PDB file of C-alpha atoms in Angstrom:
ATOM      1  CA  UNK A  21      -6.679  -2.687  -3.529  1.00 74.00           C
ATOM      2  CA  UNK A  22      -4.705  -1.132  -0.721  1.00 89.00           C
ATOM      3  CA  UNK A  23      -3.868   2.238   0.013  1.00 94.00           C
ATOM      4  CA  UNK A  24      -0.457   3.220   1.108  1.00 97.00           C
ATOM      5  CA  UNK A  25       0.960   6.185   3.235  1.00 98.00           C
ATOM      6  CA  UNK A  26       4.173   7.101   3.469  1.00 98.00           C
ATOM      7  CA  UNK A  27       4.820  10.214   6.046  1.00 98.00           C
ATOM      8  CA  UNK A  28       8.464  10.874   6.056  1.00 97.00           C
ATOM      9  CA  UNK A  29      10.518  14.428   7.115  1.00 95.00           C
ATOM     10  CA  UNK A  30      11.181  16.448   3.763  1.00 96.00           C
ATOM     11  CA  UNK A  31      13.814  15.144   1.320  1.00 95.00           C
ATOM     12  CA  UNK A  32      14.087  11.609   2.805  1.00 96.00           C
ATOM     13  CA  UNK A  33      13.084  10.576  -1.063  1.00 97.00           C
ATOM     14  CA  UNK A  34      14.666  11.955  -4.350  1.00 96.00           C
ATOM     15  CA  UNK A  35      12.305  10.272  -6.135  1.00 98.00           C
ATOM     16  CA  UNK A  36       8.888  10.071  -4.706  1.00 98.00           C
ATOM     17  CA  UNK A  37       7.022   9.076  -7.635  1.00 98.00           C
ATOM     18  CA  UNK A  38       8.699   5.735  -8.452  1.00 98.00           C
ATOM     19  CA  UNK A  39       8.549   4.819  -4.555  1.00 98.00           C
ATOM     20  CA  UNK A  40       4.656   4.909  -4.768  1.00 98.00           C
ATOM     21  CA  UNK A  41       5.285   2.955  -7.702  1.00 97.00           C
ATOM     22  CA  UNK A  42       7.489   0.410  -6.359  1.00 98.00           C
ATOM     23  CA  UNK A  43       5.408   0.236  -2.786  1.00 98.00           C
ATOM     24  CA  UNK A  44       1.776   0.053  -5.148  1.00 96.00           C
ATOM     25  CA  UNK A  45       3.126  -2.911  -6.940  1.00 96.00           C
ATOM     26  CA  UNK A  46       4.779  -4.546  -3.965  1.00 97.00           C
ATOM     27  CA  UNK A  47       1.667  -4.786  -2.040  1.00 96.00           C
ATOM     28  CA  UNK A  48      -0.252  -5.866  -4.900  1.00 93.00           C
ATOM     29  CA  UNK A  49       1.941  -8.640  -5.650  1.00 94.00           C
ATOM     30  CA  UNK A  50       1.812  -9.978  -2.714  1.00 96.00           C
ATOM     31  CA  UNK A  51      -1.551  -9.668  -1.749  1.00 93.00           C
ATOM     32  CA  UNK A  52      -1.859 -12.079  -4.921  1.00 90.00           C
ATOM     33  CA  UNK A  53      -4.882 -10.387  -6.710  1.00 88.00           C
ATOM     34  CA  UNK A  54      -5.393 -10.647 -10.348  1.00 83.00           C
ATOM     35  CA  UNK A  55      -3.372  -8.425 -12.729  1.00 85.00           C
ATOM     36  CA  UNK A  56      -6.298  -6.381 -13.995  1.00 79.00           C
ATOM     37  CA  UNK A  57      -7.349  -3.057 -14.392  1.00 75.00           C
ATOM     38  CA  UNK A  58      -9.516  -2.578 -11.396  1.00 79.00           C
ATOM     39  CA  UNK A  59      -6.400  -3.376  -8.909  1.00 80.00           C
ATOM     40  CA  UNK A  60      -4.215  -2.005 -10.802  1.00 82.00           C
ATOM     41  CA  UNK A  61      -5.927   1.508 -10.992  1.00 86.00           C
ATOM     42  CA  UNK A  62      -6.405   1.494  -7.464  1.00 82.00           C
ATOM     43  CA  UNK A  63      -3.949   0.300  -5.856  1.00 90.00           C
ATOM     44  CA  UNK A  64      -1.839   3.426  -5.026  1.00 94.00           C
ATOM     45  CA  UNK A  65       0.447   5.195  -2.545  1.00 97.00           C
ATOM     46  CA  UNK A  66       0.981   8.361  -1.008  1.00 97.00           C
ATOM     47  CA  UNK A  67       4.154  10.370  -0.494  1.00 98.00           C
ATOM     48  CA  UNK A  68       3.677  13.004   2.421  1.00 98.00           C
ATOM     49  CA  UNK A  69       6.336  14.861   2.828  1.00 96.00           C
ATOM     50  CA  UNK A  70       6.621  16.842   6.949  1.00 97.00           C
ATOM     51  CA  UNK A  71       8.188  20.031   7.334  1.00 96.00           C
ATOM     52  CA  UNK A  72      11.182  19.605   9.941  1.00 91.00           C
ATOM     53  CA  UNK A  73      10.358  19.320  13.279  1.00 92.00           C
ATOM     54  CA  UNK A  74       6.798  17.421  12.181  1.00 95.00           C
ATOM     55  CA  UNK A  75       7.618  13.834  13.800  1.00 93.00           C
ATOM     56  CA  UNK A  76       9.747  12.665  16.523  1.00 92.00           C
ATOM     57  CA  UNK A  77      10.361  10.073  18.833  1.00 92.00           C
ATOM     58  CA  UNK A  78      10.247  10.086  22.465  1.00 95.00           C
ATOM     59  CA  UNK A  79      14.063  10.702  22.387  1.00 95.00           C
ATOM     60  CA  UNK A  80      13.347  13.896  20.054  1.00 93.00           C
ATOM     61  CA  UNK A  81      15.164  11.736  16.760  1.00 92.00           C
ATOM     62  CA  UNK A  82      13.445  12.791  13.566  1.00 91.00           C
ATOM     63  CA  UNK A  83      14.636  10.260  11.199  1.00 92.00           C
ATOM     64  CA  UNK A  84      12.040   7.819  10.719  1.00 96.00           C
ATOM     65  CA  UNK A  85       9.474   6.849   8.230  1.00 97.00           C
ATOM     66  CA  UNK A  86       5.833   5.588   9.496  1.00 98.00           C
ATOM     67  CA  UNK A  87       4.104   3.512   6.675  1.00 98.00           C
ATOM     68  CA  UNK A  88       0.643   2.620   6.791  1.00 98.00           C
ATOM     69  CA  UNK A  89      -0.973   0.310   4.631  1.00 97.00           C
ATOM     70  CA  UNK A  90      -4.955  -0.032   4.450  1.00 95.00           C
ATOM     71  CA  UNK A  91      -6.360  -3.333   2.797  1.00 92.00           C
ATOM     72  CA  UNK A  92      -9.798  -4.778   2.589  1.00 85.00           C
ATOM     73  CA  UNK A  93     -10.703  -7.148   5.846  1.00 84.00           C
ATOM     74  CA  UNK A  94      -9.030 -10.113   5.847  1.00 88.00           C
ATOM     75  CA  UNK A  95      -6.586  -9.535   2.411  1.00 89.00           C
ATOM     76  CA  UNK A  96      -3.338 -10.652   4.350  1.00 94.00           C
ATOM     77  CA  UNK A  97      -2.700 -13.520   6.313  1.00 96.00           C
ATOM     78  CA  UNK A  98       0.034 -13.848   8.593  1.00 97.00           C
ATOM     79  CA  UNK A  99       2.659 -15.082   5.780  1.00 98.00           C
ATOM     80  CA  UNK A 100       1.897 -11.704   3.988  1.00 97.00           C
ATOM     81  CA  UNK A 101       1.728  -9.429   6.797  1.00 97.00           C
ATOM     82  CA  UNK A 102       5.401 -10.595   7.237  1.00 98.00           C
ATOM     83  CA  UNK A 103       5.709  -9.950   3.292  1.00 98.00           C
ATOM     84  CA  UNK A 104       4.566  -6.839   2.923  1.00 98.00           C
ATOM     85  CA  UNK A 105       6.164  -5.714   6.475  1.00 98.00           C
ATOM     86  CA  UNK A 106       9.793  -6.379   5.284  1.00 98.00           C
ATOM     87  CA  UNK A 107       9.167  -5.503   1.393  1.00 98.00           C
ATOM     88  CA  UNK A 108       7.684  -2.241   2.142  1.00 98.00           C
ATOM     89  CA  UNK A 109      10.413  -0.890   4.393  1.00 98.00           C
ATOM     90  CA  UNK A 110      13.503  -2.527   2.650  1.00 98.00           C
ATOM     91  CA  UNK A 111      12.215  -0.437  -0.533  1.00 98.00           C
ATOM     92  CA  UNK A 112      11.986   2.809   1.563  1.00 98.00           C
ATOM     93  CA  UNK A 113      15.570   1.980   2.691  1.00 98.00           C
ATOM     94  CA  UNK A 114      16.735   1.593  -0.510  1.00 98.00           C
ATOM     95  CA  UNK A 115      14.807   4.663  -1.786  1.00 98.00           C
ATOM     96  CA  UNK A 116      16.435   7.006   0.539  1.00 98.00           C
ATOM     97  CA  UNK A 117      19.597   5.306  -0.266  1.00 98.00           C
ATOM     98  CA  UNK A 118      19.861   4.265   3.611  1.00 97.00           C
ATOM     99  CA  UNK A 119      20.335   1.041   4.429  1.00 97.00           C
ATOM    100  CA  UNK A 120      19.887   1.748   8.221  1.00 97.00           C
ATOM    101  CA  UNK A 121      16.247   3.487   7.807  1.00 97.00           C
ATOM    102  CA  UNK A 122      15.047   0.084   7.821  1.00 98.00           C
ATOM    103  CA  UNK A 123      15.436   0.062  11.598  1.00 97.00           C
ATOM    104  CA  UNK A 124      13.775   3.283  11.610  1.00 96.00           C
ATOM    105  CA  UNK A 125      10.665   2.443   9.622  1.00 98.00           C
ATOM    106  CA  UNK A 126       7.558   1.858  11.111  1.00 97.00           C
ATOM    107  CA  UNK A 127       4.350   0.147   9.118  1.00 98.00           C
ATOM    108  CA  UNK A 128       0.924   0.055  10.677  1.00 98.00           C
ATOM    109  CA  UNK A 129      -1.323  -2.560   8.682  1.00 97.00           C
ATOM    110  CA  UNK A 130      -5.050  -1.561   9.071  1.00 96.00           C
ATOM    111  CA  UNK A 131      -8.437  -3.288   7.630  1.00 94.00           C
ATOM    112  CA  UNK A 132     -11.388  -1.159   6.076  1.00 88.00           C
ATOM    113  CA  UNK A 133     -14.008  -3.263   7.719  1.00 86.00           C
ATOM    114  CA  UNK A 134     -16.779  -4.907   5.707  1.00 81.00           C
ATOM    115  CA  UNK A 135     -18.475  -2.161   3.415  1.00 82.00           C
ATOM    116  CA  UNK A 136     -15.809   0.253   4.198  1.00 82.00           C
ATOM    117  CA  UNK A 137     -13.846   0.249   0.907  1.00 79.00           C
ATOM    118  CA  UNK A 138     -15.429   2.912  -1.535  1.00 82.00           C
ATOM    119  CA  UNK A 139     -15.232   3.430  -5.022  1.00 80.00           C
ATOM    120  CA  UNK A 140     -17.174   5.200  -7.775  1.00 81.00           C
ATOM    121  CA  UNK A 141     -19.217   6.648  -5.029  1.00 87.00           C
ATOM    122  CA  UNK A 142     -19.808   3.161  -3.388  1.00 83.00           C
ATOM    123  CA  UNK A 143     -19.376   1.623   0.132  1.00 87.00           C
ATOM    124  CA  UNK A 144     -18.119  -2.264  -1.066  1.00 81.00           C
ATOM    125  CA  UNK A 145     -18.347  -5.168   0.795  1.00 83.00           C
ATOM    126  CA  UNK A 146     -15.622  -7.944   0.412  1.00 79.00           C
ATOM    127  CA  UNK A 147     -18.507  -9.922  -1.142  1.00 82.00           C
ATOM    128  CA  UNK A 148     -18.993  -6.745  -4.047  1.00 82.00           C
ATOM    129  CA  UNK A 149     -15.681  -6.172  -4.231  1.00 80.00           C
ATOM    130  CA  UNK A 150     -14.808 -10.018  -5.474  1.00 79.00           C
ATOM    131  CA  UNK A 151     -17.680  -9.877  -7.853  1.00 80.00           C
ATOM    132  CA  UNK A 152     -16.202  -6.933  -9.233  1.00 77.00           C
ATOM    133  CA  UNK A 153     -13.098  -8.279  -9.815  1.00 74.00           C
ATOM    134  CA  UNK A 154     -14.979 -11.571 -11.522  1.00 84.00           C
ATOM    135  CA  UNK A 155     -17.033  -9.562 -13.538  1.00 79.00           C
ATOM    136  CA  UNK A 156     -14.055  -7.714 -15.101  1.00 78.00           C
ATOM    137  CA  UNK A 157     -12.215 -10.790 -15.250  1.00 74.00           C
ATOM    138  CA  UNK A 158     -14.866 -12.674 -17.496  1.00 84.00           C
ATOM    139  CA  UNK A 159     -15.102  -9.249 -19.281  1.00 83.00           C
ATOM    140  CA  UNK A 160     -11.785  -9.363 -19.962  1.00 79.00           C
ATOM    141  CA  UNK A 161     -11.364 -13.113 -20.922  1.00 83.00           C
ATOM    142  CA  UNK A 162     -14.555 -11.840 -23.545  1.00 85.00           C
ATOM    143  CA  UNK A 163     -12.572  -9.659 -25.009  1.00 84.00           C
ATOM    144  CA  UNK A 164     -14.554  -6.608 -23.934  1.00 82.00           C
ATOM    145  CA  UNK A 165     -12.502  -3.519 -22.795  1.00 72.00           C
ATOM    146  CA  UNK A 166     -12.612  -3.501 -18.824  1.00 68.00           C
ATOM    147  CA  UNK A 167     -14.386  -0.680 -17.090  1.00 66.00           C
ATOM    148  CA  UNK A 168     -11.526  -0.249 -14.909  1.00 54.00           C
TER     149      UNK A 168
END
């Protein structure tokens, strides 16, 4: 269920909305977890837009794009760090309509650690979070509406 930041200088996106759309589903794709409410309600991004002037470089350039994607410990190996690395910033690109941001995009990949991933008020371990995930799966497969 990660969460995703995108910092970027004022009008680098039209259309902000559909880029935490596209970057929500990306990562959840290819993190490979089940297709069910409780991922899908919160796995989300973030569209921060900075005033000019906000970022630069050590050269004083302005136009880059940092992304930072938090997961749970240990939800991407190495094949989909690479995944999510190249997805992530090809899709900025493309939303800014710049093929050449992809050189300037940067995307940090942090880990909650153990028991540092909260929702509904509650620190989860990896452990509660995939019991979770069962339980709503088997709730699901029941025919029971999910308690997403």
């Amino acid at each position: 269920m990660p969460m995703i930041d995108v910092y970027a200088t004022a009008g680098t996106f039209t259309d902000k909305h559909q880029l935490a759309a596209d970057l929500a589903a990306a990562v959840m794709t290819i993190e490979q977890v089940p297709d069910i409410p409780m991922f899908r309600q919160n796995t989300a991004a973030f569209i921060h837009d900075l005033p000019a002037g906000a970022l630069a470089n050590v050269d004083g350039d302005t136009n880059y794009v940092r992304i930072q994607v938090l997961t749970n410990a240990g939800a991407l190996d190495r094949s989909k760090q690479l995944a999510v690395v190249e997805r992530l910033t090809n899709i900025a690109a493309e939303a800014a309509g710049d093929p050449a941001l992809a050189s300037r995009t940067w995307v940090l990949l942090t880990e909650a650690p153990d028991g540092g991933w909260g929702l509904g008020g509650h620190a989860h371990t990896n452990n509660e979070l995939v019991a979770a995930a069962r339980a709503q799966i088997a709730s699901l497969q029941a025919g029971q509406p999910a308690d997403g």
